[in-house]
Coordinates of C-alpha atoms and ligand atoms in Angstrom, one line a residue:
Chain A
M1038 CA -107.7 -10.2 150.1
G1039 CA -105.6 -8.7 147.1
S1040 CA -103.9 -6.2 149.4
G1041 CA -103.6 -8.7 152.5
R1042 CA -101.6 -10.4 150.1
L1043 CA -99.5 -7.7 149.8
Y1044 CA -98.8 -6.2 153.2
L1045 CA -98.1 -9.7 154.3
A1046 CA -95.7 -9.5 151.5
V1047 CA -94.3 -6.4 152.9
A1048 CA -94.4 -8.1 156.9
V1049 CA -92.2 -11.1 155.3
G1050 CA -90.1 -8.6 153.9
G1051 CA -89.7 -7.0 157.1
F1052 CA -88.8 -10.2 158.7
R1053 CA -86.0 -11.1 156.3
R1054 CA -84.6 -7.7 156.2
Y1055 CA -83.8 -7.9 160.0
A1056 CA -82.9 -11.6 159.7
T1057 CA -79.8 -10.3 157.7
Y1058 CA -78.6 -9.0 160.4
R1059 CA -76.9 -11.4 162.1
A1060 CA -74.2 -9.5 163.8
A1061 CA -76.8 -7.0 165.3
T1062 CA -79.2 -9.7 166.6
A1063 CA -76.3 -11.5 168.5
A1064 CA -75.2 -8.6 170.1
G1065 CA -78.5 -7.6 171.0
V1066 CA -79.2 -11.2 172.3
F1067 CA -75.7 -10.6 174.7
T1068 CA -76.5 -6.8 175.5
N1069 CA -80.4 -7.7 177.0
T1070 CA -79.2 -10.7 178.9
V1071 CA -76.7 -8.8 180.8
F1072 CA -78.9 -5.8 181.4
G1073 CA -81.6 -8.5 182.3
V1074 CA -78.9 -9.6 185.0
I1075 CA -78.4 -6.2 186.3
L1076 CA -81.8 -5.1 186.1
V1077 CA -82.8 -8.2 188.4
Y1078 CA -80.1 -7.7 191.2
T1079 CA -81.2 -4.0 191.3
Y1080 CA -84.7 -5.2 191.7
L1081 CA -84.4 -7.6 194.1
A1082 CA -82.3 -5.0 196.1
L1083 CA -85.2 -2.7 195.9
W1084 CA -88.2 -5.5 196.5
D1085 CA -86.3 -6.2 199.8
E1086 CA -86.3 -2.7 201.1
K1087 CA -90.1 -2.3 199.5
P1088 CA -91.4 -5.6 199.6
H1089 CA -94.7 -6.0 197.2
L1090 CA -93.6 -2.3 195.3
G1091 CA -96.3 -1.7 192.9
G1092 CA -98.3 -5.2 193.8
Y1093 CA -95.8 -7.6 192.6
G1094 CA -94.1 -9.9 194.6
Q1095 CA -90.3 -10.8 193.8
A1096 CA -90.9 -13.1 191.4
Q1097 CA -93.2 -11.1 189.6
A1098 CA -90.4 -8.3 189.7
V1099 CA -88.1 -10.7 188.2
T1100 CA -90.6 -11.8 185.1
Y1101 CA -91.3 -8.0 184.8
V1102 CA -87.5 -7.5 184.6
W1103 CA -86.9 -10.0 181.6
L1104 CA -90.3 -9.5 180.1
G1105 CA -88.8 -6.0 179.1
Q1106 CA -85.7 -7.3 177.9
C1107 CA -87.6 -9.4 175.7
L1108 CA -89.8 -7.3 174.3
Y1109 CA -87.3 -4.4 174.4
A1110 CA -86.4 -4.8 170.8
T1111 CA -89.4 -6.0 169.9
L1112 CA -91.4 -3.1 170.5
A1113 CA -88.5 -1.1 169.8
I1114 CA -89.4 0.6 173.1
Q1115 CA -86.2 3.1 172.4
G1116 CA -86.8 3.5 168.8
G1117 CA -85.2 1.9 166.2
G1118 CA -87.8 0.4 164.4
A1119 CA -89.6 1.3 161.3
E1120 CA -89.6 4.6 162.0
K1121 CA -86.1 5.4 161.7
D1122 CA -85.8 4.0 157.8
L1123 CA -89.4 6.1 157.5
M1124 CA -87.2 9.3 159.0
E1125 CA -84.4 9.0 156.8
R1126 CA -86.7 8.3 153.5
I1127 CA -88.3 11.8 154.7
R1128 CA -85.3 13.4 155.1
T1129 CA -83.6 12.3 152.1
G1130 CA -86.6 12.6 149.8
E1131 CA -86.7 9.0 149.2
I1132 CA -90.3 8.7 150.0
A1133 CA -91.3 10.1 147.2
V1134 CA -90.6 6.5 145.8
D1135 CA -93.0 4.9 148.2
L1136 CA -95.4 8.0 147.9
Y1137 CA -96.3 7.0 144.3
R1138 CA -96.9 3.1 145.0
P1139 CA -100.6 2.0 144.8
A1140 CA -100.3 1.2 148.5
D1141 CA -101.5 2.8 151.6
L1142 CA -98.2 4.5 153.2
Q1143 CA -99.3 3.5 156.7
L1144 CA -100.7 0.0 156.5
W1145 CA -96.9 -0.3 154.5
W1146 CA -95.1 0.7 157.1
L1147 CA -96.9 -1.5 159.9
A1148 CA -96.8 -4.2 158.2
G1149 CA -93.2 -3.9 157.9
D1150 CA -92.6 -3.1 161.2
V1151 CA -95.0 -5.9 162.5
G1152 CA -92.5 -8.0 160.3
R1153 CA -89.7 -6.8 162.0
A1154 CA -91.0 -7.1 165.6
L1155 CA -91.5 -10.5 165.2
F1156 CA -88.1 -11.3 164.1
Q1157 CA -86.7 -9.2 166.8
M1158 CA -88.9 -11.6 169.3
L1159 CA -87.7 -14.4 167.9
G1160 CA -84.1 -14.0 166.9
R1161 CA -83.6 -11.4 170.2
G1162 CA -86.1 -11.5 172.6
V1163 CA -86.7 -15.3 173.4
L1164 CA -83.0 -16.3 174.3
P1165 CA -82.8 -13.8 177.3
F1166 CA -85.9 -14.5 178.7
L1167 CA -85.7 -18.2 178.4
F1168 CA -82.1 -17.4 180.0
G1169 CA -83.9 -15.7 182.6
A1170 CA -86.0 -18.4 183.0
V1171 CA -83.8 -20.9 183.7
F1172 CA -81.5 -19.0 186.2
F1173 CA -84.0 -16.9 188.5
P1174 CA -87.2 -17.4 189.7
M1175 CA -90.3 -16.4 187.8
A1176 CA -93.9 -15.7 188.1
L1177 CA -95.3 -17.9 185.1
P1178 CA -98.8 -19.1 184.4
T1179 CA -99.0 -22.7 184.0
E1180 CA -102.0 -22.8 181.9
I1181 CA -102.3 -22.0 178.3
T1182 CA -105.0 -19.4 178.5
P1183 CA -103.2 -16.5 180.0
W1184 CA -100.3 -16.8 177.3
L1185 CA -103.1 -16.6 175.0
A1186 CA -104.0 -13.7 176.1
F1187 CA -100.3 -12.4 176.3
V1188 CA -100.1 -12.8 172.8
V1189 CA -103.2 -10.6 172.0
T1190 CA -101.5 -8.3 173.9
L1191 CA -98.3 -8.5 172.7
L1192 CA -100.1 -7.7 169.1
L1193 CA -101.9 -5.0 170.4
A1194 CA -98.9 -3.8 172.0
T1195 CA -97.0 -3.6 168.5
V1196 CA -99.3 -1.8 166.8
V1197 CA -99.6 1.2 169.7
S1198 CA -95.8 0.9 169.8
F1199 CA -95.9 1.5 165.9
A1200 CA -98.6 4.2 165.7
I1201 CA -96.5 6.0 168.4
R1202 CA -93.4 6.0 166.0
Y1203 CA -95.0 7.0 163.0
L1204 CA -96.5 10.0 164.4
A1205 CA -93.2 10.4 165.6
A1206 CA -91.4 9.9 162.2
L1207 CA -93.8 12.0 160.2
S1208 CA -92.6 15.1 162.2
V1209 CA -89.7 15.2 159.9
F1210 CA -91.8 16.1 157.0
W1211 CA -91.8 19.5 158.7
L1212 CA -88.6 19.3 160.6
M1213 CA -86.9 18.0 158.0
D1214 CA -84.5 16.3 160.3
G1215 CA -85.0 13.3 162.8
M1216 CA -82.3 13.9 166.0
G1217 CA -84.4 15.7 168.6
V1218 CA -87.2 13.3 167.6
N1219 CA -85.3 10.1 167.9
Q1220 CA -84.2 11.7 171.4
A1221 CA -87.5 12.4 172.5
L1222 CA -88.8 9.0 171.0
M1223 CA -85.9 7.5 173.1
I1224 CA -86.7 9.2 177.0
T1225 CA -90.1 9.1 176.6
G1226 CA -90.1 5.2 175.3
I1227 CA -87.7 4.2 178.1
F1228 CA -89.2 5.9 180.8
F1229 CA -93.1 5.9 179.9
S1230 CA -93.2 2.3 179.4
G1231 CA -91.9 1.2 182.2
M1232 CA -88.4 0.0 181.4
V1233 CA -86.7 2.0 184.4
L1234 CA -89.6 0.7 186.8
P1235 CA -93.0 -0.9 186.5
L1236 CA -95.8 1.7 186.0
N1237 CA -97.5 -0.1 189.3
A1238 CA -94.5 1.1 191.2
F1239 CA -95.0 4.9 190.0
P1240 CA -96.6 6.8 193.1
G1241 CA -99.5 9.6 193.4
A1242 CA -101.3 11.6 190.7
F1243 CA -98.0 10.8 188.5
G1244 CA -98.5 7.1 188.7
E1245 CA -102.4 7.7 188.1
I1246 CA -101.4 10.0 184.4
V1247 CA -98.4 7.2 183.3
R1248 CA -100.8 4.6 183.4
V1249 CA -103.0 5.9 181.2
L1250 CA -100.5 7.3 178.6
P1251 CA -100.3 5.1 175.3
W1252 CA -96.9 3.9 176.4
A1253 CA -98.6 2.0 179.1
A1254 CA -99.9 -0.3 176.7
Q1255 CA -96.3 -1.7 175.5
L1256 CA -95.0 -3.5 178.5
Q1257 CA -97.0 -2.7 181.4
M1258 CA -99.9 -4.3 179.7
P1259 CA -98.5 -7.5 178.4
A1260 CA -97.1 -8.1 181.4
D1261 CA -100.0 -8.0 183.7
V1262 CA -101.8 -9.8 181.1
L1263 CA -99.4 -12.8 181.4
M1264 CA -99.0 -12.5 185.3
G1265 CA -102.7 -12.4 185.8
E1266 CA -102.8 -8.7 187.3
T1267 CA -105.5 -7.3 185.1
D1268 CA -108.3 -8.5 183.5
P1269 CA -107.2 -8.9 179.6
W1270 CA -110.4 -7.7 178.2
R1271 CA -109.6 -4.1 180.3
A1272 CA -106.2 -4.5 178.6
Y1273 CA -107.1 -5.3 175.2
A1274 CA -109.7 -2.5 175.2
F1275 CA -107.1 0.3 176.7
Q1276 CA -104.5 -1.3 173.9
A1277 CA -107.2 -0.9 171.4
A1278 CA -108.5 2.2 172.3
W1279 CA -104.8 3.5 171.9
A1280 CA -104.3 1.8 168.8
V1281 CA -107.5 3.5 167.0
V1282 CA -106.7 7.0 168.3
L1283 CA -102.9 7.0 167.3
L1284 CA -103.3 5.4 164.2
A1285 CA -106.2 7.8 163.4
A1286 CA -104.0 10.7 164.5
G1287 CA -101.0 9.2 161.9
R1288 CA -103.7 9.3 159.1
L1289 CA -104.3 12.7 159.6
V1290 CA -100.9 13.7 159.9
Q1291 CA -100.2 12.0 156.8
S1292 CA -102.5 13.3 154.6
A1293 CA -101.8 16.9 155.8
A1294 CA -97.9 16.0 155.1
T1295 CA -98.6 14.4 151.7
R1296 CA -100.7 17.1 150.7
R1297 CA -98.9 20.2 151.9
V1298 CA -95.5 19.2 152.3
V1299 CA -92.6 18.7 149.9
V1300 CA -91.1 16.0 148.6
Q1301 CA -87.3 16.9 149.4
G1302 CA -84.5 16.6 146.8
G1303 CA -84.3 16.2 142.5
Chain B
M1321 CA -103.1 -3.2 126.7
A1322 CA -103.2 -2.5 130.5
D1323 CA -104.6 -5.2 132.2
T1324 CA -106.0 -3.0 135.1
N1325 CA -109.5 -2.4 136.6
T1326 CA -110.0 0.7 134.5
D1327 CA -110.7 0.8 131.0
P1328 CA -109.1 3.4 129.1
S1329 CA -111.3 4.1 126.1
T1330 CA -114.1 4.8 128.7
Q1331 CA -112.3 7.8 130.2
A1332 CA -113.1 11.1 129.2
G1333 CA -110.0 12.5 128.0
A1334 CA -108.1 9.2 127.8
D1335 CA -107.9 9.5 124.2
T1336 CA -105.1 8.9 121.7
D1337 CA -104.3 12.6 120.6
A1338 CA -103.4 13.7 124.5
F1339 CA -102.6 11.1 126.9
I1340 CA -100.6 13.8 128.9
E1341 CA -102.1 17.1 129.1
L1342 CA -100.6 20.1 130.7
D1343 CA -102.2 23.6 130.9
G1344 CA -101.0 26.3 132.5
V1345 CA -99.2 24.4 135.3
E1346 CA -97.2 25.8 138.0
K1347 CA -95.6 24.8 141.2
V1348 CA -94.2 27.2 143.6
F1349 CA -92.0 26.4 146.7
D1350 CA -92.0 28.2 149.7
V1351 CA -88.2 28.2 151.0
R1352 CA -87.7 29.5 154.6
K1353 CA -84.1 30.4 155.1
K1354 CA -82.6 31.7 158.8
T1355 CA -81.3 34.9 158.1
G1356 CA -80.1 35.5 161.8
F1357 CA -81.3 34.3 165.5
L1358 CA -84.7 33.9 165.2
K1359 CA -85.0 35.7 161.9
R1360 CA -86.4 33.9 159.2
E1361 CA -86.6 35.0 155.5
R1362 CA -89.4 33.9 153.3
R1363 CA -88.6 33.3 149.7
Q1364 CA -90.8 31.6 146.8
V1365 CA -89.3 29.4 144.3
R1366 CA -91.0 29.1 140.8
A1367 CA -90.1 25.9 139.8
V1368 CA -92.6 25.1 137.3
D1369 CA -93.6 28.5 135.7
S1370 CA -97.0 28.0 133.5
I1371 CA -95.9 25.3 131.4
S1372 CA -98.3 23.5 128.8
F1373 CA -97.8 20.8 126.6
T1374 CA -99.6 17.7 125.4
V1375 CA -97.9 14.1 124.8
P1376 CA -99.7 11.7 122.9
R1377 CA -100.0 8.2 123.4
G1378 CA -96.6 6.2 122.2
E1379 CA -94.8 9.2 121.8
M1380 CA -91.2 9.0 123.0
V1381 CA -90.6 12.9 124.7
G1382 CA -87.0 14.3 126.0
Y1383 CA -87.2 16.5 128.5
I1384 CA -84.4 18.6 129.3
G1385 CA -82.8 21.8 130.5
P1386 CA -79.9 22.9 133.1
N1387 CA -80.1 22.0 136.8
G1388 CA -83.1 23.4 138.8
A1389 CA -84.8 23.7 135.7
G1390 CA -87.6 22.1 136.9
K1391 CA -87.7 18.7 135.4
S1392 CA -87.8 16.8 138.1
T1393 CA -90.5 19.0 139.6
T1394 CA -92.7 18.4 136.5
I1395 CA -92.4 14.6 137.1
K1396 CA -93.1 14.4 140.7
M1397 CA -96.4 16.5 139.7
L1398 CA -97.1 14.2 137.0
T1399 CA -97.1 11.1 139.2
G1400 CA -99.2 12.9 141.3
I1401 CA -96.8 13.1 144.5
L1402 CA -96.8 16.8 144.4
T1403 CA -99.8 18.8 143.9
P1404 CA -99.4 21.7 141.2
S1405 CA -99.8 25.5 142.5
G1406 CA -101.6 26.1 139.9
G1407 CA -103.0 24.9 136.0
R1408 CA -104.3 21.9 135.0
L1409 CA -103.0 18.6 134.5
R1410 CA -103.9 15.5 133.3
V1411 CA -102.6 12.0 132.8
A1412 CA -104.9 9.6 130.9
G1413 CA -107.5 12.1 132.1
I1414 CA -107.0 11.5 135.7
D1415 CA -105.8 14.4 137.7
P1416 CA -102.7 12.8 139.4
S1417 CA -102.5 14.3 142.5
R1418 CA -106.2 13.6 143.6
E1419 CA -106.1 9.8 142.3
R1420 CA -102.6 9.1 143.0
T1421 CA -103.4 5.2 143.9
R1422 CA -106.0 4.9 140.5
L1423 CA -103.3 6.2 138.1
A1424 CA -100.3 4.4 140.0
H1425 CA -101.7 1.4 138.4
R1426 CA -101.2 2.8 135.1
I1427 CA -97.5 4.8 135.0
G1428 CA -94.1 3.5 135.9
V1429 CA -91.6 5.4 137.4
V1430 CA -88.0 5.7 137.5
F1431 CA -86.0 8.1 139.0
G1432 CA -82.3 7.3 138.4
Q1433 CA -81.2 8.7 142.0
R1434 CA -83.7 7.0 144.1
T1435 CA -84.7 3.1 143.6
T1436 CA -87.4 1.4 144.6
L1437 CA -85.7 -2.1 145.7
W1438 CA -85.7 -3.5 148.5
W1439 CA -82.1 -2.6 150.0
D1440 CA -81.2 -5.3 151.9
L1441 CA -83.0 -8.2 149.9
P1442 CA -82.8 -9.9 146.8
L1443 CA -83.9 -8.5 143.5
L1444 CA -86.4 -11.0 143.1
D1445 CA -88.0 -10.3 146.1
S1446 CA -88.6 -6.9 145.3
Y1447 CA -90.5 -8.0 142.1
K1448 CA -92.6 -10.5 144.0
L1449 CA -93.6 -7.5 146.3
M1450 CA -94.5 -5.5 142.9
H1451 CA -96.4 -8.4 141.7
R1452 CA -98.7 -8.3 145.2
M1453 CA -98.9 -4.2 144.9
Y1454 CA -99.8 -3.7 141.3
R1455 CA -102.0 -7.3 141.2
I1456 CA -100.6 -8.3 138.6
P1457 CA -102.4 -11.7 137.4
D1458 CA -99.9 -14.6 137.9
A1459 CA -99.2 -15.9 134.3
R1460 CA -98.9 -12.0 133.2
Y1461 CA -96.1 -11.4 135.7
R1462 CA -94.2 -14.6 135.1
E1463 CA -94.2 -13.7 131.5
N1464 CA -93.4 -9.9 132.0
L1465 CA -90.6 -11.1 134.6
D1466 CA -89.2 -13.4 131.8
R1467 CA -89.1 -11.0 128.9
L1468 CA -87.6 -8.0 131.6
V1469 CA -84.7 -10.3 133.1
E1470 CA -83.9 -11.7 129.6
L1471 CA -84.2 -8.0 127.6
L1472 CA -82.2 -6.4 130.4
D1473 CA -79.9 -9.0 131.4
L1474 CA -80.8 -9.7 135.0
S1475 CA -80.8 -13.5 135.6
A1476 CA -77.8 -13.3 137.3
L1477 CA -79.0 -10.8 139.8
L1478 CA -82.1 -11.9 140.7
D1479 CA -80.8 -13.9 143.9
V1480 CA -78.2 -10.8 144.9
P1481 CA -79.2 -8.3 147.6
V1482 CA -80.0 -4.9 145.8
R1483 CA -77.3 -2.9 148.0
Q1484 CA -74.4 -5.4 146.1
L1485 CA -75.7 -4.3 142.9
S1486 CA -73.5 -2.0 140.9
L1487 CA -75.2 1.3 139.6
G1488 CA -76.0 0.0 136.1
Q1489 CA -77.1 -3.0 137.3
R1490 CA -79.4 -1.4 140.3
M1491 CA -80.8 0.9 137.4
R1492 CA -81.4 -2.1 135.2
G1493 CA -83.3 -3.7 138.0
D1494 CA -85.1 -0.5 138.9
I1495 CA -86.3 -0.3 135.1
A1496 CA -87.9 -3.5 135.3
A1497 CA -89.8 -3.4 138.7
A1498 CA -91.3 -0.1 136.9
L1499 CA -92.6 -2.2 134.0
L1500 CA -93.9 -5.4 135.5
H1501 CA -97.4 -4.2 135.5
D1502 CA -97.3 -3.0 132.0
P1503 CA -97.8 0.7 132.6
E1504 CA -99.0 3.0 129.9
V1505 CA -96.8 5.6 130.3
L1506 CA -93.0 5.5 131.8
Y1507 CA -91.8 8.7 133.3
L1508 CA -88.0 8.5 133.6
D1509 CA -85.8 10.9 135.5
E1510 CA -82.2 10.6 134.5
P1511 CA -82.4 7.0 133.8
T1512 CA -78.7 6.8 132.4
I1513 CA -76.9 9.0 135.2
G1514 CA -73.7 7.5 136.0
L1515 CA -73.7 4.7 133.6
D1516 CA -70.7 3.9 131.8
V1517 CA -70.9 3.7 127.7
I1518 CA -72.0 0.1 127.2
S1519 CA -74.8 0.3 130.2
K1520 CA -76.3 3.4 128.4
A1521 CA -76.3 1.7 125.2
R1522 CA -78.2 -1.3 126.7
V1523 CA -80.7 0.9 128.6
R1524 CA -81.5 2.9 125.5
E1525 CA -81.4 -0.1 123.3
F1526 CA -84.5 -1.2 125.8
L1527 CA -86.2 1.9 125.8
R1528 CA -86.4 2.0 122.0
E1529 CA -87.5 -1.0 122.0
L1530 CA -90.0 -0.8 124.5
N1531 CA -91.5 2.1 122.9
A1532 CA -91.6 0.5 119.5
E1533 CA -93.2 -2.7 120.3
R1534 CA -95.4 -2.2 123.7
G1535 CA -96.3 1.2 122.0
T1536 CA -95.6 2.6 125.8
T1537 CA -95.3 6.2 126.2
V1538 CA -92.1 7.4 127.3
L1539 CA -91.3 10.9 129.1
L1540 CA -87.4 11.2 129.9
T1541 CA -85.3 13.6 131.5
T1542 CA -81.6 13.8 131.0
H1543 CA -78.7 16.0 130.7
D1544 CA -77.4 13.5 128.4
L1545 CA -78.0 14.7 125.1
Q1546 CA -76.8 11.2 123.0
D1547 CA -79.9 10.2 125.0
I1548 CA -82.4 12.3 123.3
E1549 CA -80.3 11.9 119.8
Q1550 CA -80.9 8.6 119.6
L1551 CA -84.3 8.2 121.2
C1552 CA -86.5 11.1 121.1
S1553 CA -88.1 12.5 117.9
R1554 CA -89.7 15.2 120.2
V1555 CA -87.6 17.2 122.7
M1556 CA -88.7 19.8 125.3
V1557 CA -86.6 22.6 126.5
I1558 CA -87.4 23.7 130.1
D1559 CA -85.4 26.3 131.9
H1560 CA -86.2 28.5 135.2
G1561 CA -89.4 26.3 135.0
R1562 CA -90.4 27.8 131.4
L1563 CA -91.0 25.7 128.3
M1564 CA -88.4 27.3 126.1
Y1565 CA -88.8 24.9 123.4
D1566 CA -91.0 22.1 121.9
G1567 CA -90.6 20.4 119.1
P1568 CA -88.5 18.1 116.6
L1569 CA -84.8 17.6 117.7
A1570 CA -84.0 19.0 114.4
G1571 CA -85.6 22.4 115.1
L1572 CA -83.8 22.9 118.0
H1573 CA -80.9 24.6 115.5
E1574 CA -83.2 27.1 114.2
V1575 CA -84.1 28.2 117.7
G1576 CA -80.8 28.3 118.8
D1577 CA -80.1 30.3 115.6
S1578 CA -76.8 27.9 115.1
E1579 CA -75.0 27.2 112.0
R1580 CA -74.5 24.4 109.8
V1581 CA -70.9 23.6 107.9
L1582 CA -70.5 22.5 104.5
V1583 CA -67.4 21.0 103.9
V1584 CA -66.2 21.2 99.7
D1585 CA -63.2 19.7 98.1
L1586 CA -62.6 21.7 95.0
E1587 CA -60.2 20.8 91.8
R1588 CA -57.7 23.0 92.7
E1589 CA -57.1 25.4 94.8
L1590 CA -59.4 28.8 94.8
P1591 CA -60.4 31.9 96.5
P1592 CA -62.9 31.7 99.0
I1593 CA -66.1 30.9 97.5
E1594 CA -68.7 33.4 97.3
V1595 CA -72.3 32.0 97.9
P1596 CA -74.2 34.3 100.7
P1597 CA -75.9 33.8 102.9
A1598 CA -72.8 31.2 103.1
R1599 CA -69.5 32.4 104.2
V1600 CA -66.0 30.8 104.4
V1601 CA -64.7 30.2 107.6
K1602 CA -61.7 28.2 106.6
V1603 CA -59.7 27.2 103.7
E1604 CA -56.5 24.5 103.4
G1605 CA -55.7 23.7 99.7
P1606 CA -58.6 22.9 97.4
R1607 CA -60.6 22.2 100.3
Q1608 CA -62.9 25.1 102.3
W1609 CA -65.5 25.3 104.9
L1610 CA -68.2 27.3 104.6
A1611 CA -70.8 27.7 107.4
F1612 CA -74.6 28.7 106.7
P1613 CA -77.8 29.4 109.0
A1614 CA -79.0 25.7 110.3
A1615 CA -82.3 26.4 108.6
E1616 CA -80.9 27.4 105.2
S1617 CA -81.6 24.3 102.8
A1618 CA -78.2 22.8 102.0
A1619 CA -79.6 21.0 98.8
V1620 CA -79.7 24.9 97.3
L1621 CA -76.5 26.0 99.1
V1622 CA -74.7 22.9 97.2
A1623 CA -76.4 23.1 93.9
R1624 CA -75.2 26.7 93.6
V1625 CA -71.7 25.7 94.5
A1626 CA -71.7 22.6 92.0
A1627 CA -73.0 25.5 89.2
E1628 CA -70.5 28.0 89.6
Y1629 CA -67.3 25.3 90.8
P1630 CA -65.5 22.8 90.1
L1631 CA -66.9 20.6 92.8
V1632 CA -65.2 17.3 93.4
D1633 CA -66.8 16.1 96.7
L1634 CA -68.4 17.5 100.0
S1635 CA -69.9 16.8 103.3
V1636 CA -72.2 18.6 105.8
R1637 CA -71.6 18.9 109.3
E1638 CA -74.7 19.0 111.2
P1639 CA -74.2 20.9 114.9
D1640 CA -73.9 18.9 118.1
I1641 CA -77.4 19.8 120.1
E1642 CA -75.1 20.8 122.9
T1643 CA -73.6 23.6 121.6
V1644 CA -77.0 25.0 120.6
I1645 CA -78.3 24.1 123.9
A1646 CA -75.6 26.0 125.5
K1647 CA -76.4 28.7 123.1
M1648 CA -79.7 28.6 124.1
Y1649 CA -79.3 28.4 128.0
A1650 CA -76.4 31.7 127.4
E1651 CA -79.2 33.8 125.3
Q1652 CA -81.8 33.3 128.1
A1653 CA -80.0 34.2 130.6
E1654 CA -78.6 37.2 128.8
R1655 CA -82.0 38.2 128.4
A1656 CA -82.9 38.1 131.8
I1657 CA -79.8 40.3 132.9
S1658 CA -81.3 43.2 130.3
Ligands
ATP265 N1 -88.2 20.6 148.1 C1 -88.4 21.7 147.7 N2 -87.9 22.6 148.3 C2 -87.7 23.8 147.6 N3 -87.6 24.2 146.4 C3 -87.2 23.0 145.7 C4 -87.6 21.7 146.2 N4 -87.7 21.0 145.2 C5 -87.0 21.5 144.0 N5 -86.8 23.0 144.7 C6 -86.5 24.2 143.4 O1 -87.1 23.9 142.5 C7 -86.1 24.1 141.3 C8 -86.5 23.1 140.5 O2 -85.8 22.1 141.0 P1 -86.1 20.4 139.9 O3 -85.6 19.3 141.2 O4 -87.2 20.5 139.4 O5 -84.7 20.8 139.1 P2 -84.4 19.8 137.6 O6 -84.8 20.2 136.5 O7 -84.7 18.5 138.0 O8 -82.6 19.8 138.0 P3 -81.8 19.0 138.0 O9 -81.1 18.7 136.7 O10 -80.2 19.3 139.1 O11 -82.0 17.6 138.4 C9 -85.1 24.4 141.9 O12 -84.8 25.6 141.9 C10 -84.9 23.8 143.2 O13 -84.2 24.6 144.3
MG266 MG1 -83.7 16.6 138.4

């Protein structure tokens, strides 16, 4: 219980910290709205040619676009969440300060990232989504149950997303530099999460593979749950499994890193 | 004293005579350097090379040495974030790198060049976090916070985001953060780096009080020898990872084999005084300067001068330790070359 309050405080701090970047938030809302509009027209053109691509109707494709814009910053799909700070702290040796604290490194950063995600959802994600809902026809459920299920998948998606980025950040203990890792995170994140095209629409064996990779837990699962395209329990199980595997891997790498690897700088 | 779930007195080795214990501690870094395309050279750096010392509870010790001597590395091992490559290390009977989290409740750390504070948030938010992190009982937290805020003059800064604090303000903020949970020992790695004279004086004053009134054990590294002169009765000098000197500040003079100067005013102008082993280095009218080995008793010398010459007044000038240490470093370097 005592440590619950600690991580709650860390999450609140993460939320408040991102809340201080007002200009960045406003710019983000604008960008996500503009991108949403561009993508919607692209998708509509595509779905005109290929109706029911990936099993989605036009309204569903539109909904998918706006969900993507809403979750883009929330799930730090192209990076830029807690892992960015963590990489910097490892690189400069500032991590020393985190290590001598009586707190769990992974939980600490997870809590901070959840706080960040919540802020970016409310501050940056909701507005573009509302904009989309007002100006474009969407396929949104009218009962409450899918929305509740959606919230659960969102939480799990946040954890999976964090777990991927945490692992990536830890690599800086060995690489001493986060540039390459950040680029890899960005490309894999955008492509394998289905930011470009829903993963449902990927054909053949390639499609089969991308749909079971952990990135599928981020945007595809919440979207399918919200639009009733998949059984929520199947989605939870898929996400939870990846969360457990990736967090455990993170833990393993973390203990190797802190045992073997050296804290930089005097 | 410390309100943690572990009672110090029940721990083996956590008695008063050796709160911090190092026995032949070493830290070797493997450094890989690119020497060409795909070619890498591996080199080992002995940052800490077989160091042994003990620090009893309640002592305030200075840990000094030139850049790259191994001071920060030692402190990192003491906090448990670096594992020694060899030797035995105990703090309050605990092996820091094995039980880092348990030990963390009993130690406070300030790295002068880093901050534990939350950069974008008000100072007070960081303290609230410490409250939770160290599970400080509410009443004690409030009491400690009030005391530290007063002593370190932080009241006007509590609502200021840390990134807006000046270096000296931030340092005071960091020191308070390290002490909210009543640590038994405080490690300070260059706590006065970059501070102005007034800020330095304030930090020193605070540390002196902390040590005297709360009995907190303090280990402090610095490049400012005034910190040591004003705070520490004991000093350890480290160079190239080796302990060169461990003892009272005054004793450094003997090791550094330096000289003190006796200034005597005589009744009238006289030829240079002859009282070996002192030798006259300067004569100016009736005033003469006599250099003598710092280890020699000044009293004996003064008595002899007074007995043999018409003495009016005198004063003794101590060599400043900067000179002493510079000399020690230089001698060490010479020995290394030959
Ligand atoms: N992460 C590291 N990897 C490789 N070598 C390191 C590392 N950290 C420290 N060293 C080496 O260990 C030695 C001691 O470094 P340390 O930081 O302990 O010195 P210091 O006494 O604190 O010096 P300063 O007064 O400059 O802070 C130096 O030679 C340094 O180059
Ligand atoms: Mg140092």
